PDB file of C-alpha atoms in Angstrom:
ATOM      1  CA  MET G   1     163.347 105.699 146.286  1.00 55.00           C
ATOM      2  CA  GLU G   2     159.981 106.746 144.863  1.00 53.00           C
ATOM      3  CA  ASN G   3     159.868 109.815 147.143  1.00 56.00           C
ATOM      4  CA  ASN G   4     163.378 110.816 146.044  1.00 56.00           C
ATOM      5  CA  LEU G   5     162.345 110.573 142.401  1.00 53.00           C
ATOM      6  CA  LYS G   6     159.260 112.689 143.083  1.00 53.00           C
ATOM      7  CA  ASN G   7     161.330 115.309 144.903  1.00 53.00           C
ATOM      8  CA  ASN G   8     163.887 115.420 142.105  1.00 54.00           C
ATOM      9  CA  TYR G   9     161.127 115.752 139.533  1.00 53.00           C
ATOM     10  CA  LEU G  10     159.542 118.556 141.551  1.00 52.00           C
ATOM     11  CA  ALA G  11     162.862 120.385 141.847  1.00 53.00           C
ATOM     12  CA  ILE G  12     163.499 120.094 138.113  1.00 51.00           C
ATOM     13  CA  SER G  13     159.965 121.309 137.336  1.00 56.00           C
ATOM     14  CA  ILE G  14     160.424 124.364 139.510  1.00 54.00           C
ATOM     15  CA  VAL G  15     163.839 125.065 138.017  1.00 56.00           C
ATOM     16  CA  VAL G  16     162.386 124.981 134.498  1.00 57.00           C
ATOM     17  CA  ALA G  17     159.502 127.239 135.544  1.00 57.00           C
ATOM     18  CA  ALA G  18     161.842 129.642 137.311  1.00 58.00           C
ATOM     19  CA  ILE G  19     164.166 129.818 134.297  1.00 54.00           C
ATOM     20  CA  LEU G  20     161.238 130.794 132.099  1.00 52.00           C
ATOM     21  CA  ILE G  21     159.943 133.258 134.686  1.00 49.00           C
ATOM     22  CA  VAL G  22     163.257 134.928 135.402  1.00 48.00           C
ATOM     23  CA  GLY G  23     164.047 134.991 131.698  1.00 48.00           C
ATOM     24  CA  ALA G  24     160.780 136.796 131.076  1.00 41.00           C
ATOM     25  CA  ILE G  25     161.686 139.404 133.676  1.00 39.00           C
ATOM     26  CA  VAL G  26     165.021 140.041 131.992  1.00 41.00           C
ATOM     27  CA  TYR G  27     163.364 140.206 128.566  1.00 39.00           C
ATOM     28  CA  VAL G  28     160.835 142.779 129.739  1.00 38.00           C
ATOM     29  CA  GLY G  29     163.029 144.753 132.103  1.00 42.00           C
ATOM     30  CA  GLY G  30     166.479 144.589 130.566  1.00 45.00           C
ATOM     31  CA  LYS G  31     169.670 143.593 132.321  1.00 45.00           C
ATOM     32  CA  ASN G  32     169.632 142.628 135.963  1.00 52.00           C
ATOM     33  CA  HIS G  33     171.245 144.547 138.785  1.00 58.00           C
ATOM     34  CA  SER G  34     174.876 143.567 139.180  1.00 53.00           C
ATOM     35  CA  SER G  35     177.178 144.380 142.023  1.00 48.00           C
ATOM     36  CA  PRO G  36     180.515 146.108 141.334  1.00 43.00           C
ATOM     37  CA  SER G  37     182.834 143.634 139.651  1.00 37.00           C
ATOM     38  CA  GLN G  38     185.374 142.225 142.070  1.00 38.00           C
ATOM     39  CA  PRO G  39     187.298 139.016 142.666  1.00 34.00           C
ATOM     40  CA  VAL G  40     185.233 136.522 144.648  1.00 33.00           C
ATOM     41  CA  GLN G  41     186.673 133.791 146.813  1.00 35.00           C
ATOM     42  CA  GLN G  42     184.375 130.809 146.665  1.00 36.00           C
ATOM     43  CA  SER G  43     183.127 129.511 149.991  1.00 37.00           C
ATOM     44  CA  SER G  44     183.958 125.960 150.986  1.00 39.00           C
ATOM     45  CA  GLY G  45     180.518 125.649 152.609  1.00 55.00           C
ATOM     46  CA  SER G  46     177.180 124.962 150.954  1.00 79.00           C
ATOM     47  CA  VAL G  47     174.843 127.758 149.939  1.00 80.00           C
ATOM     48  CA  MET G  48     171.978 125.507 151.029  1.00 81.00           C
ATOM     49  CA  GLU G  49     173.121 125.325 154.648  1.00 86.00           C
ATOM     50  CA  LEU G  50     170.679 127.274 156.803  1.00 88.00           C
ATOM     51  CA  THR G  51     171.996 130.129 158.920  1.00 86.00           C
ATOM     52  CA  SER G  52     170.759 131.747 162.116  1.00 86.00           C
ATOM     53  CA  SER G  53     169.464 134.753 160.149  1.00 88.00           C
ATOM     54  CA  ASP G  54     167.414 132.716 157.658  1.00 93.00           C
ATOM     55  CA  VAL G  55     163.643 133.203 157.857  1.00 95.00           C
ATOM     56  CA  ILE G  56     161.703 130.355 156.251  1.00 95.00           C
ATOM     57  CA  LEU G  57     158.470 130.841 154.345  1.00 96.00           C
ATOM     58  CA  GLY G  58     156.512 127.604 154.188  1.00 95.00           C
ATOM     59  CA  ASN G  59     157.006 124.174 155.672  1.00 94.00           C
ATOM     60  CA  LYS G  60     160.489 123.990 157.204  1.00 92.00           C
ATOM     61  CA  ASP G  61     160.637 120.303 156.220  1.00 91.00           C
ATOM     62  CA  ALA G  62     159.593 120.825 152.587  1.00 89.00           C
ATOM     63  CA  PRO G  63     161.570 118.646 150.150  1.00 86.00           C
ATOM     64  CA  VAL G  64     162.613 121.562 147.921  1.00 85.00           C
ATOM     65  CA  THR G  65     164.450 124.683 149.085  1.00 88.00           C
ATOM     66  CA  LEU G  66     164.354 127.940 147.122  1.00 89.00           C
ATOM     67  CA  ILE G  67     166.825 130.631 148.178  1.00 91.00           C
ATOM     68  CA  GLU G  68     166.663 134.099 146.660  1.00 92.00           C
ATOM     69  CA  TYR G  69     169.426 136.670 147.041  1.00 93.00           C
ATOM     70  CA  GLY G  70     168.014 140.157 146.593  1.00 94.00           C
ATOM     71  CA  ASP G  71     168.477 143.867 147.136  1.00 95.00           C
ATOM     72  CA  TYR G  72     165.456 145.914 148.200  1.00 95.00           C
ATOM     73  CA  GLN G  73     166.286 148.582 145.605  1.00 93.00           C
ATOM     74  CA  CYS G  74     166.633 146.111 142.733  1.00 90.00           C
ATOM     75  CA  PRO G  75     163.632 146.608 140.386  1.00 88.00           C
ATOM     76  CA  TYR G  76     163.885 143.074 138.999  1.00 86.00           C
ATOM     77  CA  CYS G  77     163.824 141.675 142.533  1.00 89.00           C
ATOM     78  CA  ALA G  78     160.681 143.730 143.103  1.00 89.00           C
ATOM     79  CA  MET G  79     159.175 142.347 139.907  1.00 86.00           C
ATOM     80  CA  PHE G  80     160.080 138.827 141.039  1.00 85.00           C
ATOM     81  CA  GLN G  81     158.372 139.426 144.378  1.00 88.00           C
ATOM     82  CA  GLN G  82     155.273 141.093 142.972  1.00 85.00           C
ATOM     83  CA  GLN G  83     154.719 138.969 139.861  1.00 82.00           C
ATOM     84  CA  ILE G  84     156.349 135.602 140.510  1.00 83.00           C
ATOM     85  CA  GLU G  85     156.350 134.859 144.221  1.00 87.00           C
ATOM     86  CA  PRO G  86     152.525 134.875 144.587  1.00 88.00           C
ATOM     87  CA  ALA G  87     152.212 132.075 142.023  1.00 84.00           C
ATOM     88  CA  LEU G  88     155.091 130.117 143.552  1.00 85.00           C
ATOM     89  CA  ASN G  89     153.567 130.624 146.982  1.00 89.00           C
ATOM     90  CA  LEU G  90     150.159 129.384 145.913  1.00 87.00           C
ATOM     91  CA  ALA G  91     151.316 126.429 143.827  1.00 84.00           C
ATOM     92  CA  TYR G  92     154.292 125.194 145.824  1.00 86.00           C
ATOM     93  CA  ILE G  93     154.924 126.909 149.166  1.00 91.00           C
ATOM     94  CA  GLN G  94     151.408 126.754 150.609  1.00 92.00           C
ATOM     95  CA  ALA G  95     151.168 123.182 149.346  1.00 88.00           C
ATOM     96  CA  GLY G  96     154.139 122.242 151.543  1.00 90.00           C
ATOM     97  CA  LYS G  97     156.332 121.297 148.590  1.00 86.00           C
ATOM     98  CA  VAL G  98     158.780 124.215 148.773  1.00 87.00           C
ATOM     99  CA  ARG G  99     160.316 126.293 151.527  1.00 91.00           C
ATOM    100  CA  MET G 100     161.563 129.731 150.522  1.00 94.00           C
ATOM    101  CA  ILE G 101     164.360 131.786 152.068  1.00 95.00           C
ATOM    102  CA  PHE G 102     165.230 135.378 151.178  1.00 96.00           C
ATOM    103  CA  ARG G 103     168.809 136.454 151.823  1.00 95.00           C
ATOM    104  CA  GLU G 104     170.072 140.008 151.773  1.00 92.00           C
ATOM    105  CA  MET G 105     172.593 141.167 149.203  1.00 93.00           C
ATOM    106  CA  SER G 106     172.444 144.894 149.843  1.00 92.00           C
ATOM    107  CA  PHE G 107     174.959 146.517 147.531  1.00 90.00           C
ATOM    108  CA  VAL G 108     173.019 149.312 145.797  1.00 92.00           C
ATOM    109  CA  GLY G 109     173.420 151.880 148.563  1.00 93.00           C
ATOM    110  CA  ALA G 110     172.511 153.189 151.994  1.00 95.00           C
ATOM    111  CA  GLU G 111     168.771 152.670 151.561  1.00 96.00           C
ATOM    112  CA  SER G 112     169.328 149.029 150.617  1.00 96.00           C
ATOM    113  CA  GLN G 113     171.312 148.472 153.810  1.00 96.00           C
ATOM    114  CA  MET G 114     168.727 150.262 155.955  1.00 97.00           C
ATOM    115  CA  ALA G 115     165.814 148.406 154.378  1.00 97.00           C
ATOM    116  CA  ALA G 116     167.543 145.082 155.012  1.00 97.00           C
ATOM    117  CA  GLU G 117     168.098 146.009 158.650  1.00 98.00           C
ATOM    118  CA  ALA G 118     164.460 147.083 158.903  1.00 98.00           C
ATOM    119  CA  SER G 119     163.267 143.715 157.593  1.00 98.00           C
ATOM    120  CA  TYR G 120     165.087 141.997 160.450  1.00 97.00           C
ATOM    121  CA  CYS G 121     163.546 144.465 162.903  1.00 98.00           C
ATOM    122  CA  ALA G 122     160.147 143.481 161.512  1.00 98.00           C
ATOM    123  CA  ASN G 123     161.101 139.835 161.995  1.00 97.00           C
ATOM    124  CA  ASP G 124     161.531 140.547 165.712  1.00 98.00           C
ATOM    125  CA  GLN G 125     157.768 141.083 165.694  1.00 98.00           C
ATOM    126  CA  GLY G 126     157.010 138.109 163.451  1.00 97.00           C
ATOM    127  CA  LYS G 127     156.395 140.172 160.322  1.00 98.00           C
ATOM    128  CA  PHE G 128     159.456 139.563 158.158  1.00 97.00           C
ATOM    129  CA  TRP G 129     157.629 138.427 155.029  1.00 97.00           C
ATOM    130  CA  ASP G 130     154.837 141.000 155.314  1.00 97.00           C
ATOM    131  CA  TYR G 131     157.420 143.744 155.638  1.00 98.00           C
ATOM    132  CA  HIS G 132     159.590 142.254 152.872  1.00 97.00           C
ATOM    133  CA  ASP G 133     156.609 142.301 150.510  1.00 96.00           C
ATOM    134  CA  LEU G 134     155.648 145.851 151.474  1.00 96.00           C
ATOM    135  CA  ILE G 135     159.174 147.176 150.880  1.00 96.00           C
ATOM    136  CA  TYR G 136     159.215 145.738 147.378  1.00 95.00           C
ATOM    137  CA  LYS G 137     155.720 146.999 146.614  1.00 93.00           C
ATOM    138  CA  THR G 138     156.758 150.482 147.739  1.00 92.00           C
ATOM    139  CA  LYS G 139     159.965 150.536 145.706  1.00 90.00           C
ATOM    140  CA  LEU G 140     158.341 149.084 142.588  1.00 87.00           C
ATOM    141  CA  ASN G 141     155.650 151.771 142.780  1.00 86.00           C
ATOM    142  CA  ASP G 142     158.431 154.330 143.127  1.00 84.00           C
ATOM    143  CA  TYR G 143     160.152 153.064 139.992  1.00 81.00           C
ATOM    144  CA  THR G 144     156.906 152.690 138.042  1.00 78.00           C
ATOM    145  CA  ASN G 145     154.921 155.779 138.997  1.00 77.00           C
ATOM    146  CA  ASN G 146     157.539 158.318 139.959  1.00 72.00           C
ATOM    147  CA  SER G 147     160.475 157.379 137.751  1.00 69.00           C
ATOM    148  CA  GLY G 148     162.201 156.535 141.014  1.00 69.00           C
ATOM    149  CA  LYS G 149     165.930 156.204 141.283  1.00 81.00           C
ATOM    150  CA  GLU G 150     168.227 154.425 143.698  1.00 87.00           C
ATOM    151  CA  ASN G 151     168.602 156.038 147.123  1.00 89.00           C
ATOM    152  CA  ASP G 152     165.933 158.634 146.325  1.00 90.00           C
ATOM    153  CA  GLY G 153     164.289 158.594 149.751  1.00 90.00           C
ATOM    154  CA  ALA G 154     161.624 155.975 148.972  1.00 91.00           C
ATOM    155  CA  LEU G 155     163.264 153.702 151.569  1.00 94.00           C
ATOM    156  CA  SER G 156     164.529 156.377 153.944  1.00 95.00           C
ATOM    157  CA  GLU G 157     164.330 155.840 157.687  1.00 96.00           C
ATOM    158  CA  ASN G 158     161.056 157.761 157.883  1.00 97.00           C
ATOM    159  CA  ALA G 159     159.633 155.739 154.996  1.00 96.00           C
ATOM    160  CA  LEU G 160     160.624 152.466 156.651  1.00 98.00           C
ATOM    161  CA  LEU G 161     159.022 153.586 159.906  1.00 98.00           C
ATOM    162  CA  SER G 162     155.861 154.411 157.962  1.00 97.00           C
ATOM    163  CA  LEU G 163     155.800 150.902 156.481  1.00 98.00           C
ATOM    164  CA  ALA G 164     156.086 149.454 159.988  1.00 98.00           C
ATOM    165  CA  ASN G 165     153.121 151.565 161.043  1.00 98.00           C
ATOM    166  CA  GLN G 166     151.097 150.256 158.086  1.00 97.00           C
ATOM    167  CA  LEU G 167     151.647 146.739 159.420  1.00 97.00           C
ATOM    168  CA  LYS G 168     150.722 147.918 162.930  1.00 98.00           C
ATOM    169  CA  LEU G 169     154.081 146.936 164.389  1.00 98.00           C
ATOM    170  CA  ASP G 170     155.045 148.252 167.809  1.00 98.00           C
ATOM    171  CA  HIS G 171     156.393 151.636 166.731  1.00 97.00           C
ATOM    172  CA  SER G 172     158.757 152.276 169.632  1.00 98.00           C
ATOM    173  CA  LYS G 173     160.314 148.794 169.489  1.00 98.00           C
ATOM    174  CA  PHE G 174     160.755 148.986 165.740  1.00 98.00           C
ATOM    175  CA  ALA G 175     162.204 152.495 165.852  1.00 98.00           C
ATOM    176  CA  GLN G 176     164.620 151.545 168.621  1.00 98.00           C
ATOM    177  CA  CYS G 177     165.747 148.487 166.655  1.00 98.00           C
ATOM    178  CA  LEU G 178     166.333 150.555 163.516  1.00 98.00           C
ATOM    179  CA  ASP G 179     167.980 153.516 165.272  1.00 97.00           C
ATOM    180  CA  SER G 180     170.356 151.277 167.207  1.00 98.00           C
ATOM    181  CA  LYS G 181     171.411 149.507 163.991  1.00 97.00           C
ATOM    182  CA  LYS G 182     170.816 146.238 165.784  1.00 97.00           C
ATOM    183  CA  TYR G 183     171.150 144.222 162.591  1.00 97.00           C
ATOM    184  CA  ALA G 184     173.848 146.188 160.761  1.00 97.00           C
ATOM    185  CA  ASP G 185     176.448 143.476 161.344  1.00 96.00           C
ATOM    186  CA  THR G 186     173.967 140.766 160.333  1.00 95.00           C
ATOM    187  CA  VAL G 187     173.289 142.461 157.005  1.00 96.00           C
ATOM    188  CA  SER G 188     177.017 142.958 156.398  1.00 94.00           C
ATOM    189  CA  SER G 189     177.595 139.270 157.129  1.00 93.00           C
ATOM    190  CA  ASP G 190     174.789 138.368 154.722  1.00 93.00           C
ATOM    191  CA  ASN G 191     176.481 140.395 151.992  1.00 93.00           C
ATOM    192  CA  GLN G 192     179.857 138.782 152.623  1.00 92.00           C
ATOM    193  CA  ALA G 193     178.326 135.301 152.619  1.00 91.00           C
ATOM    194  CA  ALA G 194     176.565 135.982 149.307  1.00 91.00           C
ATOM    195  CA  GLN G 195     179.826 137.068 147.701  1.00 90.00           C
ATOM    196  CA  SER G 196     181.614 134.023 149.093  1.00 90.00           C
ATOM    197  CA  PHE G 197     179.145 131.845 147.175  1.00 88.00           C
ATOM    198  CA  GLY G 198     179.878 133.753 143.979  1.00 88.00           C
ATOM    199  CA  VAL G 199     176.620 135.706 143.965  1.00 89.00           C
ATOM    200  CA  ASN G 200     177.209 138.933 142.074  1.00 86.00           C
ATOM    201  CA  SER G 201     173.793 139.921 140.782  1.00 86.00           C
ATOM    202  CA  THR G 202     170.205 140.174 141.947  1.00 88.00           C
ATOM    203  CA  PRO G 203     167.929 138.402 141.885  1.00 87.00           C
ATOM    204  CA  THR G 204     169.938 135.200 142.081  1.00 88.00           C
ATOM    205  CA  VAL G 205     167.930 132.102 142.888  1.00 86.00           C
ATOM    206  CA  PHE G 206     169.119 128.710 144.080  1.00 86.00           C
ATOM    207  CA  ILE G 207     166.741 125.766 143.931  1.00 83.00           C
ATOM    208  CA  ASN G 208     168.179 122.675 145.568  1.00 79.00           C
ATOM    209  CA  ARG G 209     171.720 123.816 144.673  1.00 69.00           C
ATOM    210  CA  LYS G 210     170.795 124.734 141.094  1.00 70.00           C
ATOM    211  CA  GLU G 211     171.664 128.397 140.505  1.00 67.00           C
ATOM    212  CA  MET G 212     169.842 130.839 138.278  1.00 61.00           C
ATOM    213  CA  ALA G 213     170.909 134.480 138.019  1.00 51.00           C
ATOM    214  CA  ALA G 214     168.435 136.708 136.224  1.00 50.00           C
TER     215      ALA G 214
END
């Protein structure tokens, strides 16, 4: 009983912190990225149920689960990753209190889809989160320093291969994975699942079933 109360208190604390954090991002950056408006059929399953494509950051048995739906070309997702995740990681994830899962919702364009596929290719070599972070760092720099736009080549195939090289991934294995579109169907399924749960903007964060859309 006491542990349940502690876990509930922890979840509520994180929710409050995340609301303030995500609200600050919206205040500074403007409106969030939204997918094209369309009817959404709600899924009968639970958004918190783990899937075979989920990659967990932190203790897999942590009492609190944080799930973020994001697009690699969404600037507010990049801000969340660069400015918020490090603090969450240090305070909660590394402490074993929270496990984090990033799920693809790649609706902005071709480079979003390719970047999502590339992240799964990096996961084949155990570098999902390192690659995830590097993609967002690259795109945020593009937006900040070069007045970058969506699908402007910052996350082209050559750029994604270059990121893999920066992480010293096996180049031939990574390139083969990306060229073969090994994870194209996985990313499409991720997108469909997100929509089935009513997710229509990024970043959208669920913390123990509590939803916050920036």
